[in-house]
Amino acid sequence: MKMSFGLCSIFLVFWLASIAYASDPSQLQDFCVAVPDSKNAVFVNGKFCKNPNMVVADDFLYQGLNKAGNTSNQLGSFVTPVNVNQLEGLNTLGVSMARLDFAPYGINPPHTHPRATEAFLLLEGTLYVGFVTSNPADPAQKNKLFTKYLYPGDVFVFPQGLIHFQFNVGKTNAVAFAGFGSQNPGTITVANAVFGSDPKINPDVLAKAFQVEKNIIDYLQAQFWSNNN
Ligand SMILES: *[C@@H]1O[C@H](CO)[C@@H](O)[C@H](O)[C@H]1NC(C)=O
């Protein structure tokens, strides 16, 4: 009796795990091409759908991802996103992508995508990439760093929500493409969010949080935190 209850519990756990979503919820129609209509006082989880009778092939087309992004900025990298904000036909379909360009020694600084796991393909160049796990349950342990050097043809996964980075360690440009399990993965660049917010986070909060003198926080908050995408 006890045994069968245990087995049932195990099956219940697996069943519950199997219905957890790994991407946006399934769409309820063939497609739902987004329209920039905010006049309507209705909110949907995503964007409004264009009348399907008005939908054309161009609604599903984005052009120009063969072109390199401009990496002449302080980070030496540029992200060209192709999500529902650039390609309306992606609305409700649960995927998106991006092109990433890196000048020699360019960096895509530590950031997270709150709504998507990222599958990252390096086409050209050499990158040092990594991500850090969330806080461990055991307070004696530390957040764990996973890193790899990537070479052309390598695919690396950045799990949803975890802080990650890509750094060009080669002497040549690097080019990568990323796939996301969300039409709108979102990006939080850690330094920009913490030191470059508007209005600024009270420096006393950050001095205490980072255990440093307030003038260090003042210095960091005075910097220009550029956003590479
Ligand atoms: C790239 O960006 C830099 C800095 O904004 C600008 O001066 C330069 O003209 C841009 N290059 C191209 C090819 O657009």
PDB file of C-alpha atoms and ligand atoms in Angstrom:
ATOM      1  CA  MET A   1       0.000   0.000   0.000  1.00  0.00           C
ATOM      2  CA  LYS A   2       2.755   2.344   1.069  1.00  0.00           C
ATOM      3  CA  MET A   3       4.812   1.324  -1.991  1.00  0.00           C
ATOM      4  CA  SER A   4       2.059   2.083  -4.489  1.00  0.00           C
ATOM      5  CA  PHE A   5       1.490   5.489  -2.914  1.00  0.00           C
ATOM      6  CA  GLY A   6       5.198   6.176  -3.373  1.00  0.00           C
ATOM      7  CA  LEU A   7       5.042   5.091  -7.017  1.00  0.00           C
ATOM      8  CA  CYS A   8       1.996   7.287  -7.586  1.00  0.00           C
ATOM      9  CA  SER A   9       3.877  10.237  -6.130  1.00  0.00           C
ATOM     10  CA  ILE A  10       6.782   9.601  -8.488  1.00  0.00           C
ATOM     11  CA  PHE A  11       4.477   9.432 -11.498  1.00  0.00           C
ATOM     12  CA  LEU A  12       2.716  12.588 -10.336  1.00  0.00           C
ATOM     13  CA  VAL A  13       6.040  14.412 -10.110  1.00  0.00           C
ATOM     14  CA  PHE A  14       7.030  13.294 -13.632  1.00  0.00           C
ATOM     15  CA  TRP A  15       3.613  14.226 -14.992  1.00  0.00           C
ATOM     16  CA  LEU A  16       3.822  17.688 -13.419  1.00  0.00           C
ATOM     17  CA  ALA A  17       7.360  18.110 -14.752  1.00  0.00           C
ATOM     18  CA  SER A  18       6.245  17.145 -18.261  1.00  0.00           C
ATOM     19  CA  ILE A  19       3.630  19.916 -18.409  1.00  0.00           C
ATOM     20  CA  ALA A  20       6.097  22.640 -17.376  1.00  0.00           C
ATOM     21  CA  TYR A  21       6.667  24.975 -20.324  1.00  0.00           C
ATOM     22  CA  ALA A  22      10.194  25.422 -21.698  1.00  0.00           C
ATOM     23  CA  SER A  23       9.101  28.271 -23.982  1.00  0.00           C
ATOM     24  CA  ASP A  24       6.199  30.685 -24.430  1.00  0.00           C
ATOM     25  CA  PRO A  25       2.743  29.037 -24.144  1.00  0.00           C
ATOM     26  CA  SER A  26       1.436  27.327 -27.287  1.00  0.00           C
ATOM     27  CA  GLN A  27      -0.376  29.625 -29.677  1.00  0.00           C
ATOM     28  CA  LEU A  28      -4.152  29.299 -29.994  1.00  0.00           C
ATOM     29  CA  GLN A  29      -4.229  29.982 -33.741  1.00  0.00           C
ATOM     30  CA  ASP A  30      -2.020  29.457 -36.822  1.00  0.00           C
ATOM     31  CA  PHE A  31      -0.408  32.849 -36.335  1.00  0.00           C
ATOM     32  CA  CYS A  32      -1.036  36.225 -34.772  1.00  0.00           C
ATOM     33  CA  VAL A  33       0.978  38.868 -36.654  1.00  0.00           C
ATOM     34  CA  ALA A  34       1.525  41.776 -34.263  1.00  0.00           C
ATOM     35  CA  VAL A  35       0.029  45.220 -34.871  1.00  0.00           C
ATOM     36  CA  PRO A  36       1.226  48.343 -33.025  1.00  0.00           C
ATOM     37  CA  ASP A  37      -2.297  49.142 -31.772  1.00  0.00           C
ATOM     38  CA  SER A  38      -2.348  50.478 -28.232  1.00  0.00           C
ATOM     39  CA  LYS A  39      -5.548  52.508 -28.634  1.00  0.00           C
ATOM     40  CA  ASN A  40      -7.610  49.444 -27.838  1.00  0.00           C
ATOM     41  CA  ALA A  41      -8.030  49.146 -24.051  1.00  0.00           C
ATOM     42  CA  VAL A  42      -7.346  45.406 -24.088  1.00  0.00           C
ATOM     43  CA  PHE A  43      -4.209  43.672 -22.890  1.00  0.00           C
ATOM     44  CA  VAL A  44      -2.991  40.384 -24.293  1.00  0.00           C
ATOM     45  CA  ASN A  45       0.041  38.276 -23.387  1.00  0.00           C
ATOM     46  CA  GLY A  46       2.100  39.474 -26.335  1.00  0.00           C
ATOM     47  CA  LYS A  47       0.934  41.890 -29.024  1.00  0.00           C
ATOM     48  CA  PHE A  48      -2.397  42.432 -30.752  1.00  0.00           C
ATOM     49  CA  CYS A  49      -3.051  40.183 -33.755  1.00  0.00           C
ATOM     50  CA  LYS A  50      -3.365  41.575 -37.234  1.00  0.00           C
ATOM     51  CA  ASN A  51      -6.544  40.509 -39.023  1.00  0.00           C
ATOM     52  CA  PRO A  52      -5.485  37.167 -40.619  1.00  0.00           C
ATOM     53  CA  ASN A  53      -7.144  38.233 -43.889  1.00  0.00           C
ATOM     54  CA  MET A  54      -4.733  41.186 -44.059  1.00  0.00           C
ATOM     55  CA  VAL A  55      -1.596  39.137 -43.312  1.00  0.00           C
ATOM     56  CA  VAL A  56       1.021  38.978 -46.090  1.00  0.00           C
ATOM     57  CA  ALA A  57       4.247  36.996 -46.563  1.00  0.00           C
ATOM     58  CA  ASP A  58       6.319  40.057 -45.620  1.00  0.00           C
ATOM     59  CA  ASP A  59       4.877  39.851 -42.094  1.00  0.00           C
ATOM     60  CA  PHE A  60       7.019  36.707 -41.640  1.00  0.00           C
ATOM     61  CA  LEU A  61      10.168  38.107 -43.259  1.00  0.00           C
ATOM     62  CA  TYR A  62      13.170  39.939 -41.754  1.00  0.00           C
ATOM     63  CA  GLN A  63      16.026  40.953 -44.029  1.00  0.00           C
ATOM     64  CA  GLY A  64      19.598  42.022 -43.384  1.00  0.00           C
ATOM     65  CA  LEU A  65      20.903  39.597 -40.784  1.00  0.00           C
ATOM     66  CA  ASN A  66      23.803  38.873 -43.144  1.00  0.00           C
ATOM     67  CA  LYS A  67      25.105  42.373 -42.333  1.00  0.00           C
ATOM     68  CA  ALA A  68      27.539  42.898 -39.464  1.00  0.00           C
ATOM     69  CA  GLY A  69      26.491  45.141 -36.582  1.00  0.00           C
ATOM     70  CA  ASN A  70      28.564  48.250 -35.855  1.00  0.00           C
ATOM     71  CA  THR A  71      31.011  47.322 -33.083  1.00  0.00           C
ATOM     72  CA  SER A  72      32.571  50.828 -32.836  1.00  0.00           C
ATOM     73  CA  ASN A  73      31.415  51.376 -29.254  1.00  0.00           C
ATOM     74  CA  GLN A  74      33.039  51.076 -25.829  1.00  0.00           C
ATOM     75  CA  LEU A  75      32.145  47.372 -25.555  1.00  0.00           C
ATOM     76  CA  GLY A  76      33.330  46.389 -29.027  1.00  0.00           C
ATOM     77  CA  SER A  77      30.225  44.312 -29.673  1.00  0.00           C
ATOM     78  CA  PHE A  78      26.786  44.703 -31.172  1.00  0.00           C
ATOM     79  CA  VAL A  79      23.626  42.630 -30.917  1.00  0.00           C
ATOM     80  CA  THR A  80      21.097  42.721 -33.757  1.00  0.00           C
ATOM     81  CA  PRO A  81      17.865  41.261 -32.351  1.00  0.00           C
ATOM     82  CA  VAL A  82      15.165  39.621 -34.453  1.00  0.00           C
ATOM     83  CA  ASN A  83      12.311  39.223 -32.005  1.00  0.00           C
ATOM     84  CA  VAL A  84       8.627  40.190 -32.169  1.00  0.00           C
ATOM     85  CA  ASN A  85       9.598  43.865 -32.040  1.00  0.00           C
ATOM     86  CA  GLN A  86      11.420  43.540 -35.382  1.00  0.00           C
ATOM     87  CA  LEU A  87       9.516  40.614 -36.935  1.00  0.00           C
ATOM     88  CA  GLU A  88       5.777  40.881 -36.211  1.00  0.00           C
ATOM     89  CA  GLY A  89       5.014  37.375 -37.490  1.00  0.00           C
ATOM     90  CA  LEU A  90       6.789  35.894 -34.426  1.00  0.00           C
ATOM     91  CA  ASN A  91       3.954  37.052 -32.145  1.00  0.00           C
ATOM     92  CA  THR A  92       2.691  34.143 -29.935  1.00  0.00           C
ATOM     93  CA  LEU A  93       5.056  31.639 -31.603  1.00  0.00           C
ATOM     94  CA  GLY A  94       7.587  31.309 -28.769  1.00  0.00           C
ATOM     95  CA  VAL A  95      10.914  31.751 -30.571  1.00  0.00           C
ATOM     96  CA  SER A  96      13.255  34.529 -31.708  1.00  0.00           C
ATOM     97  CA  MET A  97      16.901  35.030 -32.640  1.00  0.00           C
ATOM     98  CA  ALA A  98      19.775  37.493 -32.800  1.00  0.00           C
ATOM     99  CA  ARG A  99      23.062  38.117 -34.559  1.00  0.00           C
ATOM    100  CA  LEU A 100      26.067  39.036 -32.413  1.00  0.00           C
ATOM    101  CA  ASP A 101      29.169  40.771 -33.745  1.00  0.00           C
ATOM    102  CA  PHE A 102      32.392  41.184 -31.785  1.00  0.00           C
ATOM    103  CA  ALA A 103      35.450  43.266 -32.637  1.00  0.00           C
ATOM    104  CA  PRO A 104      38.773  41.813 -31.374  1.00  0.00           C
ATOM    105  CA  TYR A 105      38.551  41.835 -27.538  1.00  0.00           C
ATOM    106  CA  GLY A 106      34.934  42.974 -27.713  1.00  0.00           C
ATOM    107  CA  ILE A 107      32.592  41.889 -24.948  1.00  0.00           C
ATOM    108  CA  ASN A 108      28.889  41.246 -24.547  1.00  0.00           C
ATOM    109  CA  PRO A 109      28.869  42.114 -20.823  1.00  0.00           C
ATOM    110  CA  PRO A 110      27.191  40.060 -18.076  1.00  0.00           C
ATOM    111  CA  HIS A 111      23.427  40.035 -18.672  1.00  0.00           C
ATOM    112  CA  THR A 112      20.378  37.813 -18.369  1.00  0.00           C
ATOM    113  CA  HIS A 113      17.353  37.026 -20.498  1.00  0.00           C
ATOM    114  CA  PRO A 114      14.465  36.823 -18.030  1.00  0.00           C
ATOM    115  CA  ARG A 115      12.107  35.006 -20.386  1.00  0.00           C
ATOM    116  CA  ALA A 116      14.252  32.632 -22.454  1.00  0.00           C
ATOM    117  CA  THR A 117      16.974  30.044 -22.690  1.00  0.00           C
ATOM    118  CA  GLU A 118      19.551  30.914 -25.369  1.00  0.00           C
ATOM    119  CA  ALA A 119      21.176  28.459 -27.806  1.00  0.00           C
ATOM    120  CA  PHE A 120      24.311  30.206 -29.086  1.00  0.00           C
ATOM    121  CA  LEU A 121      26.144  29.239 -32.304  1.00  0.00           C
ATOM    122  CA  LEU A 122      29.607  30.638 -33.058  1.00  0.00           C
ATOM    123  CA  LEU A 123      30.249  30.947 -36.801  1.00  0.00           C
ATOM    124  CA  GLU A 124      33.545  32.869 -36.877  1.00  0.00           C
ATOM    125  CA  GLY A 125      36.239  33.770 -34.363  1.00  0.00           C
ATOM    126  CA  THR A 126      37.059  32.601 -30.841  1.00  0.00           C
ATOM    127  CA  LEU A 127      34.961  33.460 -27.792  1.00  0.00           C
ATOM    128  CA  TYR A 128      35.316  32.860 -24.064  1.00  0.00           C
ATOM    129  CA  VAL A 129      31.755  32.439 -22.749  1.00  0.00           C
ATOM    130  CA  GLY A 130      30.186  31.537 -19.453  1.00  0.00           C
ATOM    131  CA  PHE A 131      27.218  31.646 -17.118  1.00  0.00           C
ATOM    132  CA  VAL A 132      26.737  31.580 -13.343  1.00  0.00           C
ATOM    133  CA  THR A 133      24.143  29.529 -11.478  1.00  0.00           C
ATOM    134  CA  SER A 134      21.574  31.069  -9.149  1.00  0.00           C
ATOM    135  CA  ASN A 135      22.295  31.155  -5.402  1.00  0.00           C
ATOM    136  CA  PRO A 136      22.819  27.616  -4.056  1.00  0.00           C
ATOM    137  CA  ALA A 137      20.463  26.263  -1.402  1.00  0.00           C
ATOM    138  CA  ASP A 138      23.469  25.600   0.846  1.00  0.00           C
ATOM    139  CA  PRO A 139      24.758  29.021   1.968  1.00  0.00           C
ATOM    140  CA  ALA A 140      28.241  27.531   2.433  1.00  0.00           C
ATOM    141  CA  GLN A 141      28.471  27.006  -1.328  1.00  0.00           C
ATOM    142  CA  LYS A 142      29.020  29.631  -3.996  1.00  0.00           C
ATOM    143  CA  ASN A 143      27.280  30.457  -7.241  1.00  0.00           C
ATOM    144  CA  LYS A 144      28.929  28.179  -9.794  1.00  0.00           C
ATOM    145  CA  LEU A 145      30.605  29.450 -12.974  1.00  0.00           C
ATOM    146  CA  PHE A 146      30.537  27.358 -16.168  1.00  0.00           C
ATOM    147  CA  THR A 147      32.838  28.526 -18.985  1.00  0.00           C
ATOM    148  CA  LYS A 148      34.070  27.411 -22.394  1.00  0.00           C
ATOM    149  CA  TYR A 149      36.247  28.635 -25.215  1.00  0.00           C
ATOM    150  CA  LEU A 150      34.127  28.469 -28.360  1.00  0.00           C
ATOM    151  CA  TYR A 151      35.409  27.867 -31.890  1.00  0.00           C
ATOM    152  CA  PRO A 152      33.533  28.047 -35.198  1.00  0.00           C
ATOM    153  CA  GLY A 153      30.701  25.515 -35.252  1.00  0.00           C
ATOM    154  CA  ASP A 154      30.380  25.302 -31.462  1.00  0.00           C
ATOM    155  CA  VAL A 155      26.947  25.677 -29.859  1.00  0.00           C
ATOM    156  CA  PHE A 156      26.651  26.676 -26.205  1.00  0.00           C
ATOM    157  CA  VAL A 157      23.517  26.950 -24.050  1.00  0.00           C
ATOM    158  CA  PHE A 158      22.768  29.769 -21.613  1.00  0.00           C
ATOM    159  CA  PRO A 159      19.908  28.587 -19.361  1.00  0.00           C
ATOM    160  CA  GLN A 160      16.954  30.921 -18.877  1.00  0.00           C
ATOM    161  CA  GLY A 161      17.473  33.798 -16.461  1.00  0.00           C
ATOM    162  CA  LEU A 162      21.124  33.065 -15.599  1.00  0.00           C
ATOM    163  CA  ILE A 163      23.812  35.764 -15.825  1.00  0.00           C
ATOM    164  CA  HIS A 164      26.103  35.121 -18.800  1.00  0.00           C
ATOM    165  CA  PHE A 165      28.706  36.814 -21.026  1.00  0.00           C
ATOM    166  CA  GLN A 166      30.687  36.395 -24.255  1.00  0.00           C
ATOM    167  CA  PHE A 167      34.213  37.767 -24.717  1.00  0.00           C
ATOM    168  CA  ASN A 168      36.179  37.799 -27.961  1.00  0.00           C
ATOM    169  CA  VAL A 169      39.636  36.484 -27.080  1.00  0.00           C
ATOM    170  CA  GLY A 170      40.766  36.229 -30.706  1.00  0.00           C
ATOM    171  CA  LYS A 171      42.589  38.787 -32.849  1.00  0.00           C
ATOM    172  CA  THR A 172      39.826  38.677 -35.458  1.00  0.00           C
ATOM    173  CA  ASN A 173      36.145  39.619 -35.511  1.00  0.00           C
ATOM    174  CA  ALA A 174      33.717  37.042 -34.163  1.00  0.00           C
ATOM    175  CA  VAL A 175      30.211  36.365 -35.479  1.00  0.00           C
ATOM    176  CA  ALA A 176      27.541  34.377 -33.661  1.00  0.00           C
ATOM    177  CA  PHE A 177      23.825  33.684 -33.937  1.00  0.00           C
ATOM    178  CA  ALA A 178      21.520  32.969 -31.011  1.00  0.00           C
ATOM    179  CA  GLY A 179      18.111  31.303 -30.794  1.00  0.00           C
ATOM    180  CA  PHE A 180      15.720  32.085 -27.914  1.00  0.00           C
ATOM    181  CA  GLY A 181      12.698  30.200 -26.543  1.00  0.00           C
ATOM    182  CA  SER A 182      10.594  33.349 -26.405  1.00  0.00           C
ATOM    183  CA  GLN A 183       9.236  35.831 -28.914  1.00  0.00           C
ATOM    184  CA  ASN A 184      10.530  38.525 -26.550  1.00  0.00           C
ATOM    185  CA  PRO A 185      13.369  37.169 -24.359  1.00  0.00           C
ATOM    186  CA  GLY A 186      14.209  40.546 -22.787  1.00  0.00           C
ATOM    187  CA  THR A 187      17.709  41.580 -21.678  1.00  0.00           C
ATOM    188  CA  ILE A 188      18.923  42.865 -18.316  1.00  0.00           C
ATOM    189  CA  THR A 189      22.535  44.075 -18.545  1.00  0.00           C
ATOM    190  CA  VAL A 190      23.742  43.773 -14.950  1.00  0.00           C
ATOM    191  CA  ALA A 191      25.964  46.870 -14.726  1.00  0.00           C
ATOM    192  CA  ASN A 192      23.463  49.065 -16.576  1.00  0.00           C
ATOM    193  CA  ALA A 193      20.580  47.960 -14.374  1.00  0.00           C
ATOM    194  CA  VAL A 194      22.512  48.335 -11.105  1.00  0.00           C
ATOM    195  CA  PHE A 195      24.702  51.406 -11.781  1.00  0.00           C
ATOM    196  CA  GLY A 196      22.975  53.068 -14.724  1.00  0.00           C
ATOM    197  CA  SER A 197      19.290  53.070 -13.765  1.00  0.00           C
ATOM    198  CA  ASP A 198      17.124  56.197 -14.070  1.00  0.00           C
ATOM    199  CA  PRO A 199      16.607  57.450 -11.467  1.00  0.00           C
ATOM    200  CA  LYS A 200      19.742  56.159  -9.751  1.00  0.00           C
ATOM    201  CA  ILE A 201      19.564  53.590  -6.973  1.00  0.00           C
ATOM    202  CA  ASN A 202      20.412  55.369  -3.693  1.00  0.00           C
ATOM    203  CA  PRO A 203      24.254  55.014  -3.404  1.00  0.00           C
ATOM    204  CA  ASP A 204      23.919  54.077   0.276  1.00  0.00           C
ATOM    205  CA  VAL A 205      21.979  51.014  -0.846  1.00  0.00           C
ATOM    206  CA  LEU A 206      24.711  49.992  -3.299  1.00  0.00           C
ATOM    207  CA  ALA A 207      27.614  50.842  -0.933  1.00  0.00           C
ATOM    208  CA  LYS A 208      26.107  48.548   1.702  1.00  0.00           C
ATOM    209  CA  ALA A 209      25.131  45.865  -0.833  1.00  0.00           C
ATOM    210  CA  PHE A 210      28.607  45.718  -2.410  1.00  0.00           C
ATOM    211  CA  GLN A 211      30.470  46.387   0.862  1.00  0.00           C
ATOM    212  CA  VAL A 212      32.518  49.269  -0.585  1.00  0.00           C
ATOM    213  CA  GLU A 213      33.011  52.973   0.145  1.00  0.00           C
ATOM    214  CA  LYS A 214      30.329  55.264  -1.233  1.00  0.00           C
ATOM    215  CA  ASN A 215      32.821  57.102  -3.502  1.00  0.00           C
ATOM    216  CA  ILE A 216      33.312  53.878  -5.459  1.00  0.00           C
ATOM    217  CA  ILE A 217      29.566  53.729  -6.060  1.00  0.00           C
ATOM    218  CA  ASP A 218      29.528  57.433  -6.999  1.00  0.00           C
ATOM    219  CA  TYR A 219      32.290  56.709  -9.525  1.00  0.00           C
ATOM    220  CA  LEU A 220      30.441  53.736 -11.004  1.00  0.00           C
ATOM    221  CA  GLN A 221      27.143  55.613 -11.200  1.00  0.00           C
ATOM    222  CA  ALA A 222      28.855  58.510 -13.007  1.00  0.00           C
ATOM    223  CA  GLN A 223      30.022  56.236 -15.853  1.00  0.00           C
ATOM    224  CA  PHE A 224      28.247  55.946 -19.173  1.00  0.00           C
ATOM    225  CA  TRP A 225      26.784  52.440 -19.244  1.00  0.00           C
ATOM    226  CA  SER A 226      26.297  51.732 -22.905  1.00  0.00           C
ATOM    227  CA  ASN A 227      23.732  49.271 -24.107  1.00  0.00           C
ATOM    228  CA  ASN A 228      25.011  47.199 -27.022  1.00  0.00           C
ATOM    229  CA  ASN A 229      21.551  46.219 -28.237  1.00  0.00           C
TER     230      ASN A 229
HETATM  231  C1  LIG B   1      29.740  52.993 -36.409  1.00  0.00           C
HETATM  232  O1  LIG B   1      29.507  53.729 -35.235  1.00  0.00           O
HETATM  233  C2  LIG B   1      30.432  54.811 -35.047  1.00  0.00           C
HETATM  234  C3  LIG B   1      30.168  55.399 -33.677  1.00  0.00           C
HETATM  235  O2  LIG B   1      28.815  55.670 -33.487  1.00  0.00           O
HETATM  236  C4  LIG B   1      30.252  55.817 -36.180  1.00  0.00           C
HETATM  237  O3  LIG B   1      31.151  56.879 -36.032  1.00  0.00           O
HETATM  238  C5  LIG B   1      30.494  55.110 -37.505  1.00  0.00           C
HETATM  239  O4  LIG B   1      30.211  55.983 -38.572  1.00  0.00           O
HETATM  240  C6  LIG B   1      29.611  53.861 -37.636  1.00  0.00           C
HETATM  241  N1  LIG B   1      30.010  53.132 -38.819  1.00  0.00           N
HETATM  242  C7  LIG B   1      29.150  52.731 -39.737  1.00  0.00           C
HETATM  243  C8  LIG B   1      29.723  51.956 -40.885  1.00  0.00           C
HETATM  244  O5  LIG B   1      27.942  52.967 -39.669  1.00  0.00           O
END
